[in-house]
Amino acid sequence: MSEDVKHDAPATGRHFLKQWIAEDVATGRTGGTVVTRFPPEPNGYIHIGHAKAVCIDFGMAAEFGGRCNLRMDDTNPAKESDEYADSIKEDIHWLGFDWGDGFYNASDLFDRMYEIAKKLIERGHAYVCDLSQDEWKLYRGIPTEPGRESPGRRRSAADNLELFQRMRAGEFKDGEKCLRARIDMASPNLHMRDPVLYRIMHVPHYHAGDKWCVYPMYDFAHSIEDASEGVTHSMCTLEFEVHRPLYDWVVDRLDELDMLVVRNGVRIRPQQREFARLNLSYTVMSKRKLLQLVEEKRVDGWDDPRMPTICGLRRRGYTPQAVRDFCERIGVSKFESQTDVALLEYCLRDDLNLHATRRMAVFNPLKVVVDNYPQQGGLSAELPDNPTDAKAGLRRVPFEREIFIERDDFMEEPVKKFFRMTPGAEVRLRGACIFRCTHAVRDEHGEIVEVHGTYDPESGGGNAADGRKIKGTIHWVPASCALRIEVRLYDRLFNVPDPLDDPERDFVEFLNPDSLKSVTALGEPALAEARPGDKFQFERVGYFCVDTRDSQPGALVFNRTVTLRDSWARKS
Ligand code: ATP
Ligand code: MG
């Protein structure tokens, strides 16, 4: 099943999928339009791994001037719901992609699939099998030896058709019978040893209601969905590579039944190719595992800001641009590997640096009293909302006799190269003035409770009138009008790069107990105007956004999106 593919996939170069499509366009196989699809199963929220597939599916269609359908692959009724389907649409739109009028539900084709199955039986391509699941596995055998035939294989087409109709009529219990393709019980590919096409499930479907008690299997359904929509290029993850011969087998049957879409005189035979899925460090990506975290309340829902789901990333403060940039940088290849989450965070900082509004906030406050500053001082710092954006405005931060600085920015006995606040030395209070600390005041336990000093009245804006150099600049907030804000400091959800690596241990054992710390911080007054979803850089600290779920007017909650630098890399 291996094929000649180019493994080098530079972000902007022609990766193997692009080459493949370009060739088909050149030879006219697409009938003039490249059609791709993104086919999520609506059984969970989509995550950053799906974003990779979304970017490839929609990206390739856009690149070749074609279109990409959104299809709910809802052939397994047990775990699907409208809640999930709606969230998937919202998330794809948020990522910046649109399917136009190309929205489909696989379940809308149930009648058609059933009719196709009957035609396959009539033509001897399928039969009803009465083996139990265990027998079926036993009969299928191992790759190096041919399997054994199911007794149903030799039944007449008429008898098989009658049995299949009775299956559909609900005469049998789950698992009692199934419909199988008649292909090759000696194939070295076990998927070709008369694979199951239909199974009995007495479960209502979230769209089709209780109309069906037989449901098509993925491989059968997917090829029919692709063919019916006139999809030319069907891209999926590597685990489907071994299924490709079966995909092609079903397409051949549709061709035989004259059921392929014809576009501009070209019969559209959909083709499948596979790429490596995205694995990201310090998280898990299987919907089943993510659902477990939600159900066991180990996180606060699918949109918990620590989740790798798109809604979690959005609530955390990620931007669609950052996610798309990341997907572009990881490229497309056929190699399974793990991508370092630091790359995703890098893309995020890159984008937030350009767009996030700057504000000052103090997390561990230490009071500073400016002894020579008049009670009604009138000084204020005028600071750019965003120095990287020429069009961004300025905001004023009133300077006061009492301000708060970060406790870490003061050292009574400074270590070498400490250029922040320390007795006797000058430091710049960001945008306001130059300040010289005189002394610290301690309480009865010896704890420093406040720091005193004087400011240079000739240093408006923080620059000395005589041009003398000031090495350190620290941020501050005015004591009387600082805003108390709740800040949630998020960290990685897991302690280890691959929580699924140890088969002996349950992945939840590797959850990071410190992945969420809630603190109260003091922010500059302008933060009072922040709205849910707004993104900020708290200067010298990191990027934060206003939580869209838990913020109340007058009681804002901020999520830490990402630290300013890669603090994780420095820790380890
Ligand atoms: P899970 O792994 O959680 O079971 P899934 O692959 O079954 O997810 P689907 O809804 O079937 O989820 O996925 C829709 C599409 O997204 C498929 O084409 C699938 O190949 C692709 N996809 C899913 N996970 C990833 C991933 N980690 N990286 C890239 N593509 C992915
Ligand atoms: Mg799947």
Short mmCIF file of N, CA and C in Angstrom, two decimals, residues 9 32 40 54 60 140 145 147 187 196 211 243 274 311-312 355 401 429 468 507 514:
data_model
loop_
_atom_site.label_atom_id
_atom_site.label_comp_id
_atom_site.label_asym_id
_atom_site.label_seq_id
_atom_site.Cartn_x
_atom_site.Cartn_y
_atom_site.Cartn_z
N ALA A 9 7.92 18.60 3.46
CA ALA A 9 6.71 19.39 3.30
C ALA A 9 6.90 20.79 3.87
N GLY A 32 -13.38 19.76 -13.80
CA GLY A 32 -13.33 21.22 -13.71
C GLY A 32 -13.43 21.79 -12.31
N PRO A 40 -16.61 15.39 9.99
CA PRO A 40 -16.57 15.04 11.41
C PRO A 40 -17.75 14.17 11.82
N VAL A 54 -9.18 20.39 9.00
CA VAL A 54 -10.01 21.47 8.44
C VAL A 54 -9.17 22.36 7.53
N MET A 60 -6.96 23.12 0.68
CA MET A 60 -6.69 22.56 -0.65
C MET A 60 -7.78 22.98 -1.63
N ARG A 140 -12.40 -14.94 10.17
CA ARG A 140 -11.65 -13.98 9.35
C ARG A 140 -10.17 -14.37 9.28
N GLU A 145 -2.67 -16.40 6.63
CA GLU A 145 -3.43 -17.58 6.19
C GLU A 145 -4.80 -17.14 5.73
N GLY A 147 -8.76 -16.84 5.39
CA GLY A 147 -9.83 -17.04 6.37
C GLY A 147 -10.82 -18.08 5.90
N SER A 187 -7.52 -12.45 1.13
CA SER A 187 -6.74 -11.22 0.98
C SER A 187 -5.79 -11.03 2.17
N VAL A 196 -17.84 -6.10 6.96
CA VAL A 196 -19.25 -5.83 7.30
C VAL A 196 -19.67 -4.51 6.66
N LYS A 211 -36.54 5.37 12.37
CA LYS A 211 -36.82 4.75 11.08
C LYS A 211 -35.96 3.52 10.82
N HIS A 243 -7.69 0.94 4.80
CA HIS A 243 -9.08 0.83 4.36
C HIS A 243 -9.24 1.25 2.89
N GLU A 274 -4.03 9.79 2.53
CA GLU A 274 -3.92 9.88 3.97
C GLU A 274 -2.71 10.70 4.40
N CYS A 311 -13.21 25.15 21.05
CA CYS A 311 -13.92 26.08 21.95
C CYS A 311 -13.11 26.36 23.21
N GLY A 312 -12.29 25.38 23.63
CA GLY A 312 -11.41 25.61 24.78
C GLY A 312 -10.31 26.60 24.44
N HIS A 355 -1.76 42.19 18.08
CA HIS A 355 -3.14 42.63 18.22
C HIS A 355 -3.62 42.87 19.65
N ARG A 401 0.21 59.16 44.82
CA ARG A 401 1.20 59.13 45.91
C ARG A 401 1.42 57.69 46.38
N LEU A 429 9.29 54.21 36.68
CA LEU A 429 7.93 53.70 36.83
C LEU A 429 7.27 53.94 35.47
N ARG A 468 20.00 61.40 31.76
CA ARG A 468 20.73 60.28 32.38
C ARG A 468 19.99 58.95 32.15
N PHE A 507 -4.25 7.52 31.95
CA PHE A 507 -3.73 8.84 31.58
C PHE A 507 -4.11 9.95 32.57
N ASP A 514 -1.50 21.48 39.11
CA ASP A 514 -1.34 22.94 39.15
C ASP A 514 -1.76 23.60 37.84
#
